[in-house]
Short mmCIF file of C-alpha atoms in Angstrom, two decimals:
data_model
loop_
_atom_site.label_atom_id
_atom_site.label_comp_id
_atom_site.label_asym_id
_atom_site.label_seq_id
_atom_site.Cartn_x
_atom_site.Cartn_y
_atom_site.Cartn_z
CA MET A 1 60.04 -5.33 -32.07
CA SER A 2 61.22 -1.77 -32.79
CA GLY A 3 60.37 0.23 -35.92
CA GLU A 4 63.97 0.19 -37.15
CA ASP A 5 64.14 -3.64 -37.43
CA ALA A 6 61.07 -3.88 -39.68
CA PRO A 7 62.59 -2.97 -43.15
CA ALA A 8 65.52 -5.43 -42.79
CA GLN A 9 63.19 -8.28 -41.85
CA GLN A 10 60.87 -7.48 -44.76
CA GLN A 11 63.88 -7.61 -47.20
CA ASN A 12 65.02 -10.99 -45.83
CA ALA A 13 61.49 -12.33 -46.29
CA VAL A 14 61.50 -11.24 -49.98
CA ASP A 15 64.88 -12.89 -50.64
CA GLN A 16 63.71 -16.11 -48.97
CA LYS A 17 60.55 -16.10 -51.09
CA GLN A 18 62.58 -15.88 -54.34
CA GLU A 19 64.81 -18.86 -53.38
CA THR A 20 62.12 -21.24 -52.16
CA LYS A 21 58.39 -21.03 -52.76
CA PRO A 22 56.44 -21.77 -49.57
CA ALA A 23 53.56 -24.26 -49.50
CA GLU A 24 51.12 -21.46 -48.62
CA GLU A 25 51.49 -17.82 -49.44
CA PRO A 26 51.13 -15.63 -46.34
CA LYS A 27 48.49 -12.91 -46.51
CA THR A 28 49.84 -9.47 -47.16
CA GLU A 29 49.13 -6.56 -44.83
CA THR A 30 46.62 -5.13 -47.29
CA GLU A 31 44.87 -8.48 -47.73
CA SER A 32 44.63 -9.26 -44.04
CA ALA A 33 43.51 -5.77 -42.91
CA PRO A 34 39.97 -5.93 -44.35
CA ALA A 35 39.47 -9.42 -42.95
CA ALA A 36 40.69 -8.38 -39.53
CA ALA A 37 38.55 -5.27 -39.64
CA ALA A 38 35.53 -7.35 -40.65
CA GLU A 39 36.16 -9.79 -37.81
CA ALA A 40 36.63 -6.92 -35.34
CA ALA A 41 33.38 -5.28 -36.51
CA ALA A 42 31.50 -8.57 -36.44
CA ALA A 43 32.44 -9.30 -32.82
CA PRO A 44 30.66 -6.24 -31.25
CA ALA A 45 27.78 -6.67 -33.67
CA ALA A 46 27.34 -10.28 -32.56
CA ALA A 47 27.63 -9.24 -28.92
CA ALA A 48 25.06 -6.48 -29.48
CA ALA A 49 22.79 -8.93 -31.26
CA ASP A 50 22.99 -11.21 -28.23
CA LYS A 51 22.57 -8.32 -25.78
CA VAL A 52 19.55 -6.60 -27.33
CA PRO A 53 17.28 -9.65 -27.34
CA GLU A 54 18.32 -10.42 -23.75
CA GLU A 55 17.28 -6.93 -22.61
CA GLU A 56 14.08 -7.03 -24.64
CA ALA A 57 13.29 -10.49 -23.31
CA PHE A 58 13.64 -9.30 -19.70
CA THR A 59 10.13 -9.17 -18.23
CA TYR A 60 8.69 -8.97 -14.74
CA ARG A 61 5.23 -8.75 -13.23
CA ALA A 62 4.05 -5.58 -11.51
CA LEU A 63 0.90 -4.32 -9.84
CA VAL A 64 -0.23 -1.06 -11.42
CA LEU A 65 -2.76 1.47 -10.13
CA THR A 66 -4.57 2.30 -13.37
CA GLY A 67 -6.86 4.96 -11.92
CA TYR A 68 -8.54 6.00 -8.67
CA GLY A 69 -11.43 3.93 -7.36
CA GLY A 70 -12.23 0.41 -6.15
CA TYR A 71 -10.12 -2.69 -5.64
CA ASP A 72 -10.24 -3.52 -9.35
CA LYS A 73 -8.19 -0.41 -10.18
CA VAL A 74 -5.00 -2.22 -9.14
CA LYS A 75 -4.14 -4.61 -11.97
CA LEU A 76 -1.38 -7.16 -12.51
CA GLN A 77 0.63 -6.31 -15.63
CA VAL A 78 3.86 -7.48 -17.29
CA LYS A 79 6.64 -4.91 -17.73
CA LYS A 80 9.27 -5.34 -20.45
CA GLY A 81 12.89 -4.23 -20.55
CA LYS A 82 15.69 -4.46 -18.03
CA PRO A 83 15.73 -1.53 -15.56
CA VAL A 84 18.73 0.81 -15.88
CA LEU A 85 20.83 1.28 -12.75
CA LYS A 86 22.08 4.75 -11.85
CA ALA A 87 25.02 5.42 -9.56
CA GLY A 88 24.20 4.51 -5.97
CA GLU A 89 21.29 2.22 -6.88
CA VAL A 90 20.68 -1.50 -6.54
CA GLN A 91 18.32 -3.87 -8.33
CA VAL A 92 16.32 -6.13 -6.03
CA ARG A 93 14.49 -9.33 -6.94
CA VAL A 94 11.42 -8.86 -4.75
CA LYS A 95 10.11 -11.78 -2.69
CA ALA A 96 7.42 -10.16 -0.51
CA CYS A 97 5.69 -6.77 -0.19
CA GLY A 98 3.89 -5.05 2.67
CA LEU A 99 0.38 -3.62 2.42
CA ASN A 100 -0.32 -0.37 4.32
CA PHE A 101 -3.24 1.98 4.99
CA ALA A 102 -1.49 4.58 2.85
CA ASP A 103 -1.79 2.17 -0.11
CA LEU A 104 -5.54 1.96 0.43
CA MET A 105 -5.81 5.74 0.56
CA ALA A 106 -3.59 6.06 -2.53
CA ARG A 107 -6.01 3.84 -4.47
CA GLN A 108 -8.77 6.34 -3.74
CA GLY A 109 -6.61 9.35 -4.62
CA LEU A 110 -6.24 10.42 -0.97
CA TYR A 111 -2.46 9.99 -0.62
CA ASP A 112 -0.37 12.77 -2.13
CA ARG A 113 3.00 11.00 -1.92
CA LEU A 114 2.08 8.56 -4.69
CA PRO A 115 2.62 9.81 -8.27
CA SER A 116 -0.44 9.98 -10.55
CA PRO A 117 -1.67 6.77 -12.24
CA PRO A 118 -0.61 4.66 -13.98
CA VAL A 119 1.89 3.90 -11.22
CA THR A 120 3.13 0.93 -9.20
CA PRO A 121 2.32 1.40 -5.48
CA GLY A 122 4.17 -0.17 -2.55
CA MET A 123 6.40 1.43 0.08
CA GLU A 124 8.13 -1.64 1.52
CA CYS A 125 9.38 -5.01 0.33
CA SER A 126 12.05 -7.64 0.88
CA GLY A 127 14.18 -9.58 -1.56
CA VAL A 128 17.65 -10.34 -2.90
CA VAL A 129 20.09 -7.90 -4.51
CA GLU A 130 20.78 -9.07 -8.07
CA ALA A 131 22.71 -6.07 -9.44
CA VAL A 132 24.54 -3.04 -8.02
CA GLY A 133 25.26 0.31 -9.66
CA GLU A 134 28.43 2.39 -9.53
CA GLU A 135 29.48 3.91 -6.20
CA VAL A 136 27.64 1.19 -4.21
CA THR A 137 30.10 -0.19 -1.68
CA ASP A 138 27.96 -1.53 1.16
CA ARG A 139 25.75 -3.91 -0.85
CA LYS A 140 26.64 -6.84 -3.07
CA VAL A 141 24.85 -9.30 -5.32
CA GLY A 142 23.16 -11.97 -3.20
CA ASP A 143 22.50 -9.79 -0.15
CA LYS A 144 19.07 -10.34 1.43
CA VAL A 145 17.53 -6.94 2.06
CA MET A 146 14.39 -5.14 3.14
CA VAL A 147 13.50 -1.95 1.27
CA LEU A 148 11.76 1.28 2.21
CA ASN A 149 10.79 3.58 -0.66
CA ARG A 150 8.25 6.26 -1.56
CA SER A 151 6.50 3.92 -4.05
CA GLY A 152 7.11 1.34 -6.79
CA LEU A 153 7.75 -1.81 -4.75
CA TRP A 154 4.73 -3.98 -5.63
CA GLN A 155 6.59 -5.72 -8.43
CA GLU A 156 8.99 -8.59 -9.01
CA VAL A 157 11.99 -6.33 -9.76
CA ALA A 158 12.65 -2.97 -8.09
CA VAL A 159 15.47 -0.44 -8.54
CA VAL A 160 16.08 1.72 -5.45
CA PRO A 161 18.87 3.76 -3.83
CA ALA A 162 21.17 1.46 -1.85
CA SER A 163 20.64 3.77 1.17
CA HIS A 164 16.97 2.71 1.20
CA THR A 165 17.87 -0.93 1.83
CA PHE A 166 18.63 -2.72 5.11
CA LEU A 167 20.25 -6.13 5.54
CA ILE A 168 17.86 -8.84 6.75
CA PRO A 169 19.06 -10.45 10.02
CA ASP A 170 19.66 -14.21 10.18
CA GLY A 171 16.49 -16.14 10.91
CA MET A 172 14.10 -13.46 9.62
CA SER A 173 11.80 -14.59 6.79
CA PHE A 174 11.13 -12.50 3.70
CA GLU A 175 7.52 -12.08 4.89
CA GLU A 176 8.65 -10.73 8.28
CA ALA A 177 11.18 -8.46 6.58
CA ALA A 178 8.45 -6.98 4.35
CA ALA A 179 6.29 -6.38 7.44
CA LEU A 180 8.96 -4.45 9.34
CA PRO A 181 9.99 -1.11 7.74
CA VAL A 182 6.86 1.06 7.53
CA ASN A 183 5.04 -0.11 10.66
CA TYR A 184 7.96 -0.43 13.06
CA ILE A 185 9.78 2.74 11.99
CA THR A 186 6.50 4.67 12.29
CA ALA A 187 5.72 3.24 15.72
CA TYR A 188 9.29 3.65 17.00
CA MET A 189 9.76 7.27 15.92
CA MET A 190 6.35 8.27 17.31
CA LEU A 191 6.85 6.58 20.69
CA PHE A 192 10.50 7.38 21.31
CA ASP A 193 11.50 10.37 19.15
CA PHE A 194 8.29 12.35 19.66
CA GLY A 195 6.76 10.61 22.67
CA ASN A 196 9.91 10.09 24.78
CA LEU A 197 8.25 6.99 26.24
CA ARG A 198 9.46 6.21 29.76
CA PRO A 199 8.67 3.62 32.48
CA ASN A 200 5.29 3.79 34.24
CA GLN A 201 3.60 5.83 31.49
CA SER A 202 0.30 5.13 29.70
CA VAL A 203 -0.32 4.91 25.95
CA LEU A 204 -3.51 4.71 23.85
CA ILE A 205 -3.13 2.81 20.57
CA HIS A 206 -6.00 2.93 18.06
CA ILE A 207 -6.50 0.02 15.62
CA ALA A 208 -4.33 -2.03 17.99
CA ALA A 209 -4.67 -5.19 15.88
CA GLY A 210 -3.30 -3.54 12.74
CA GLY A 211 0.30 -3.32 11.52
CA VAL A 212 1.31 -0.11 13.33
CA GLY A 213 -0.84 -1.07 16.32
CA THR A 214 0.92 -4.42 16.73
CA ALA A 215 4.35 -2.80 16.30
CA ALA A 216 3.57 -0.04 18.82
CA THR A 217 2.28 -2.54 21.38
CA GLN A 218 5.45 -4.63 21.13
CA LEU A 219 7.67 -1.54 21.40
CA CYS A 220 5.75 -0.33 24.47
CA LYS A 221 6.54 -3.64 26.18
CA THR A 222 10.28 -2.98 25.77
CA VAL A 223 9.88 -0.25 28.41
CA LYS A 224 9.17 -1.19 32.03
CA ASP A 225 5.61 -0.96 33.40
CA VAL A 226 3.96 0.83 30.47
CA THR A 227 0.15 0.59 30.51
CA VAL A 228 -1.29 0.08 27.02
CA TYR A 229 -4.88 0.90 26.07
CA GLY A 230 -5.88 -0.53 22.70
CA THR A 231 -9.04 -0.15 20.62
CA ALA A 232 -10.21 -3.08 18.49
CA SER A 233 -13.39 -5.04 17.83
CA ALA A 234 -14.29 -7.59 20.53
CA SER A 235 -13.26 -10.57 18.37
CA LYS A 236 -9.64 -9.33 18.44
CA HIS A 237 -9.34 -8.67 22.16
CA GLU A 238 -7.74 -11.99 23.02
CA ALA A 239 -5.09 -11.52 20.31
CA ILE A 240 -4.16 -7.95 21.30
CA SER A 241 -4.11 -8.88 25.00
CA GLN A 242 -1.61 -11.65 24.27
CA ALA A 243 0.44 -9.13 22.28
CA GLY A 244 0.67 -6.82 25.31
CA VAL A 245 -2.41 -4.57 25.41
CA THR A 246 -3.29 -4.04 29.09
CA HIS A 247 -6.83 -2.70 28.53
CA PRO A 248 -8.60 -3.74 25.29
CA ILE A 249 -11.58 -1.51 24.37
CA ASP A 250 -14.32 -2.40 21.89
CA TYR A 251 -14.69 0.88 20.00
CA ARG A 252 -17.80 -0.41 18.17
CA THR A 253 -19.97 -0.86 21.26
CA LYS A 254 -18.36 1.44 23.82
CA ASP A 255 -17.14 5.01 24.08
CA TYR A 256 -13.37 4.59 24.42
CA VAL A 257 -13.05 8.00 26.12
CA GLU A 258 -15.40 6.93 28.92
CA GLU A 259 -13.64 3.54 29.23
CA VAL A 260 -10.23 5.22 29.59
CA ARG A 261 -11.57 7.74 32.15
CA LYS A 262 -12.96 4.89 34.29
CA ILE A 263 -9.48 3.39 34.62
CA SER A 264 -7.37 6.56 34.44
CA PRO A 265 -9.41 9.65 35.46
CA LYS A 266 -6.43 11.97 34.92
CA GLY A 267 -5.97 10.82 31.34
CA LEU A 268 -3.01 9.42 29.40
CA ASP A 269 0.63 10.28 28.71
CA ILE A 270 0.81 9.42 25.00
CA ILE A 271 -1.93 8.94 22.38
CA LEU A 272 -1.24 7.68 18.86
CA ASP A 273 -3.99 8.93 16.54
CA PRO A 274 -4.35 7.43 13.04
CA LEU A 275 -8.05 8.35 12.76
CA GLY A 276 -8.27 12.13 12.34
CA GLY A 277 -11.39 14.28 12.45
CA SER A 278 -13.38 14.37 15.69
CA ASP A 279 -11.24 11.58 17.22
CA THR A 280 -8.25 13.96 17.31
CA HIS A 281 -10.30 16.36 19.49
CA LYS A 282 -11.17 13.47 21.83
CA ALA A 283 -7.52 12.43 21.99
CA TYR A 284 -6.32 15.91 22.93
CA ASN A 285 -8.88 16.15 25.72
CA LEU A 286 -7.74 12.74 27.04
CA LEU A 287 -4.17 13.88 27.62
CA LYS A 288 -2.72 14.39 31.08
CA PRO A 289 -0.73 17.56 31.76
CA MET A 290 2.62 17.07 29.93
CA GLY A 291 0.86 14.55 27.69
CA LYS A 292 1.63 14.14 23.99
CA LEU A 293 -0.77 13.60 21.10
CA ILE A 294 0.88 12.20 17.96
CA THR A 295 -1.38 12.21 14.92
CA TYR A 296 -0.26 10.21 11.89
CA GLY A 297 -3.23 9.47 9.64
CA ALA A 298 -6.83 10.01 8.62
CA ALA A 299 -8.32 6.51 8.53
CA ASN A 300 -11.79 7.99 9.12
CA MET A 301 -11.73 9.15 5.49
CA LEU A 302 -11.78 5.53 4.30
CA ALA A 303 -15.43 4.57 3.94
CA GLY A 304 -16.06 2.03 1.19
CA GLN A 305 -14.09 0.97 -1.88
CA LYS A 306 -14.14 4.35 -3.60
CA LYS A 307 -13.56 7.86 -2.33
CA ASN A 308 -16.47 8.81 -0.08
CA LEU A 309 -16.87 12.57 -0.42
CA ILE A 310 -19.12 12.77 2.65
CA ALA A 311 -16.50 10.99 4.81
CA VAL A 312 -13.75 13.23 3.42
CA ALA A 313 -15.78 16.40 3.99
CA LYS A 314 -16.76 15.28 7.49
CA ASN A 315 -13.12 14.60 8.35
CA TRP A 316 -12.00 18.01 7.11
CA TYR A 317 -14.91 19.76 8.84
CA HIS A 318 -13.87 18.24 12.17
CA GLN A 319 -10.18 18.90 11.51
CA PHE A 320 -8.36 19.56 14.77
CA SER A 321 -6.90 23.02 15.33
CA ILE A 322 -5.75 24.72 18.49
CA HIS A 323 -4.37 28.06 19.63
CA THR A 324 -0.83 28.06 21.02
CA LEU A 325 -2.12 29.72 24.19
CA SER A 326 -4.31 26.66 24.87
CA LEU A 327 -1.25 24.42 24.50
CA ILE A 328 0.63 26.55 27.01
CA GLN A 329 -2.22 26.61 29.50
CA GLY A 330 -2.89 22.89 29.11
CA ASN A 331 0.77 21.88 29.29
CA LYS A 332 0.23 19.52 26.34
CA SER A 333 1.92 18.91 23.01
CA VAL A 334 0.61 17.92 19.57
CA CYS A 335 2.91 16.26 17.02
CA GLY A 336 2.37 15.20 13.43
CA PHE A 337 4.17 12.24 11.86
CA HIS A 338 4.32 11.12 8.22
CA LEU A 339 7.02 8.62 7.22
CA GLY A 340 6.37 9.38 3.55
CA TYR A 341 7.79 12.88 4.01
CA LEU A 342 10.99 11.62 5.64
CA ASP A 343 12.38 10.08 2.45
CA GLY A 344 14.96 12.87 2.38
CA GLU A 345 16.04 12.10 5.97
CA MET A 346 17.35 8.57 5.53
CA GLU A 347 20.00 9.05 8.21
CA LEU A 348 17.28 9.54 10.84
CA VAL A 349 15.27 6.63 9.43
CA SER A 350 18.35 4.37 9.39
CA GLN A 351 19.07 5.13 13.04
CA ALA A 352 15.56 4.06 13.99
CA MET A 353 15.79 0.93 11.81
CA ASN A 354 19.12 -0.13 13.34
CA THR A 355 17.61 0.08 16.83
CA ILE A 356 14.56 -1.90 15.67
CA LEU A 357 16.76 -4.62 14.15
CA ASP A 358 18.73 -4.84 17.41
CA LEU A 359 15.45 -5.35 19.31
CA TYR A 360 14.50 -8.09 16.83
CA LYS A 361 17.83 -9.86 17.35
CA GLN A 362 17.25 -9.69 21.11
CA GLY A 363 13.84 -11.34 20.64
CA LYS A 364 11.94 -8.35 22.02
CA ILE A 365 9.91 -7.69 18.87
CA LYS A 366 8.63 -9.92 16.06
CA PRO A 367 6.34 -8.92 13.18
CA ARG A 368 3.00 -10.68 13.25
CA ILE A 369 1.83 -11.84 9.80
CA ASP A 370 -1.94 -11.94 9.41
CA SER A 371 -2.05 -13.43 5.92
CA THR A 372 -0.08 -13.77 2.68
CA TRP A 373 -1.61 -13.21 -0.76
CA HIS A 374 -0.38 -13.66 -4.32
CA LEU A 375 -0.12 -10.58 -6.53
CA GLU A 376 -3.18 -11.85 -8.40
CA GLN A 377 -5.16 -11.59 -5.14
CA VAL A 378 -4.31 -7.98 -4.33
CA GLY A 379 -8.01 -6.97 -4.40
CA ASP A 380 -8.89 -9.50 -1.69
CA ALA A 381 -5.84 -8.45 0.35
CA MET A 382 -6.88 -4.78 0.21
CA ARG A 383 -10.49 -5.65 1.07
CA LYS A 384 -9.39 -7.61 4.16
CA MET A 385 -7.35 -4.69 5.43
CA GLN A 386 -9.85 -1.97 4.58
CA GLU A 387 -12.66 -3.85 6.32
CA ARG A 388 -10.31 -4.25 9.31
CA ASN A 389 -10.47 -8.02 9.38
CA ASN A 390 -6.73 -8.45 9.86
CA ILE A 391 -4.71 -9.05 13.01
CA GLY A 392 -1.16 -8.04 12.14
CA LYS A 393 0.38 -7.46 8.73
CA VAL A 394 -1.11 -8.27 5.34
CA ILE A 395 1.61 -9.42 2.92
CA LEU A 396 1.78 -9.83 -0.87
CA THR A 397 4.10 -12.52 -2.25
CA THR A 398 5.63 -12.44 -5.73
CA GLU A 399 5.71 -16.23 -5.83
CA PRO A 400 3.61 -17.30 -8.86
CA MET A 401 0.19 -18.60 -8.01
CA PRO A 402 -0.18 -22.40 -8.55
CA GLU A 403 -2.41 -23.37 -11.48
CA GLU A 404 -5.00 -24.95 -9.18
CA GLU A 405 -5.30 -21.75 -7.17
CA LYS A 406 -5.53 -19.75 -10.40
CA LYS A 407 -8.46 -21.89 -11.50
CA GLU A 408 -10.11 -21.40 -8.11
CA GLU A 409 -9.48 -17.66 -8.36
CA THR A 410 -11.02 -17.62 -11.84
CA LYS A 411 -14.08 -19.45 -10.52
CA LYS A 412 -14.39 -16.88 -7.71
CA GLU A 413 -14.16 -14.03 -10.19
CA ASP A 414 -16.76 -15.69 -12.40
CA LYS A 415 -19.05 -16.08 -9.38
CA LYS A 416 -18.52 -12.42 -8.51
CA GLU A 417 -19.40 -11.43 -12.07
CA ASP A 418 -22.47 -13.68 -12.01
CA LYS A 419 -23.51 -12.14 -8.70
CA LYS A 420 -23.05 -8.64 -10.14
CA LYS A 421 -25.21 -9.58 -13.12
CA GLU A 422 -27.81 -11.17 -10.84
CA ASP A 423 -27.82 -8.11 -8.59
CA LYS A 424 -28.21 -5.88 -11.64
CA LYS A 425 -31.14 -7.97 -12.86
CA LYS A 426 -32.76 -7.72 -9.43
CA GLU A 427 -32.13 -3.99 -9.37
CA ASP A 428 -33.60 -3.59 -12.86
CA LYS A 429 -36.61 -5.71 -11.85
CA LYS A 430 -37.13 -3.53 -8.77
CA LYS A 431 -37.04 -0.45 -10.96
CA ASP A 432 -39.51 -2.00 -13.41
CA ASP A 433 -41.81 -3.05 -10.57
CA ALA A 434 -41.55 0.45 -9.09
CA LYS A 435 -42.49 1.96 -12.46
CA LYS A 436 -45.47 -0.42 -12.75
CA GLU A 437 -46.60 0.52 -9.26
CA GLU A 438 -46.28 4.19 -10.16
CA LYS A 439 -48.45 3.61 -13.25
CA LYS A 440 -51.03 1.77 -11.14
CA ASP A 441 -51.05 4.61 -8.62
CA ASP A 442 -51.44 7.10 -11.46
CA LYS A 443 -54.39 5.09 -12.80
CA LYS A 444 -55.97 4.97 -9.36
CA LYS A 445 -55.53 8.73 -9.06
CA GLU A 446 -57.06 9.18 -12.50
CA GLU A 447 -60.16 7.08 -11.66
CA PRO A 448 -61.72 9.56 -9.20
CA LYS A 449 -61.04 12.37 -11.66
CA LYS A 450 -62.86 10.46 -14.42
CA GLU A 451 -65.79 9.79 -12.08
CA GLU A 452 -65.95 13.46 -11.15
CA LYS A 453 -65.90 14.39 -14.81
CA LYS A 454 -68.77 11.99 -15.55
CA GLU A 455 -70.79 13.41 -12.66
CA GLU A 456 -70.23 16.93 -13.94
CA GLU A 457 -71.29 15.87 -17.43
CA LYS A 458 -74.50 14.33 -16.01
CA LYS A 459 -75.28 17.57 -14.20
CA GLU A 460 -74.71 19.55 -17.35
CA GLU A 461 -77.16 17.38 -19.40
CA PRO A 462 -80.44 18.62 -17.77
CA LYS A 463 -79.27 22.21 -18.11
CA LYS A 464 -78.71 21.71 -21.83
CA GLU A 465 -82.21 20.15 -22.24
CA GLU A 466 -83.84 23.08 -20.42
CA LYS A 467 -82.17 25.47 -22.78
#
């Protein structure tokens, strides 16, 4: 309808109204406008009313580091509010999370890549994409992905840059996917980017039964005739031998330097050092000419639940340093690797991950899962790893703990509390007994003094009488 036709039609309507009265009067423009406006205003208001409660009702569980210290500093909390997606980000419903040595160090305040508490730790996870932000073209809702991030992944919902996600291959479980990013990228980049691993070379892998150790062993076996030396406690030797370690060494009862020299007097081609301190000196001296030392951690600083200042000081005191002239004369190289500082180099990281995923598809590598724990059991999971009782990767699952297991967990916690109280009572009793013994000793010491005093008084009596 054009604007010119409107007046004529309005006049015809008036004439028709005068001749015959309709059954129902139509609403005039002025009458209908407020109603329409009210309806139009009510619609967004109703939508907003529906939307706000939905966002407020959105909750998810998260592990939060509340402060530095023991295992109890990581607590399970409920977060409220739907995360906001920025351009280039995706929202992932997390299924499984990986536990790493860096997480243990972060709990003690020894890992500088984790923001200050309160903060959610976690550098790797796997899950399903449930929302995508603007400018995301290579991910869609429903994609199964593994995630690598600086922190914030130990929770049921995580928002991360899409570039930090990798599609999970067919046949790979969420647990395996959560075990892959940190350990395998670290091992791959050290061995091949820094180490230039080639056939017929020799490699020393410390903590060979751990996550990085297992990954490095498997990657070494993808190259022909590589000899692998691996340190681990005797109880793990069978497992690491089956994984591909040629010469297992019990670091608790033997000097691994002497054991390596017995087999390879000239030394080794590549040494992966996660220990730090004096072990880095030993590693450098174990290198052959043209050998490479790649240091990537300071596990020697972890001694007990809380930060051990003596262990930290000892590690720094024995910190490895070398003059460039010594490197030249020794024909050796020293490299430092820290995946946490490569978060701005995702192109490099992605290249390594793509190669790793190809090796997985070929059946040449496969993450080994040591154990899976519920979020409620994070303390036990950390304890197992810190005490080095794991063979392979320790995984956290976001799957809710069954009620029966919760009850069992509560009973365990109660027993732990009872034991703490009992230990405290024993400690207090020891202190009381020690105080009593001290008093007895003091009394015994006082007795001879009293006797001496009496004797002196007796001697003084005759003198007084003579006077």
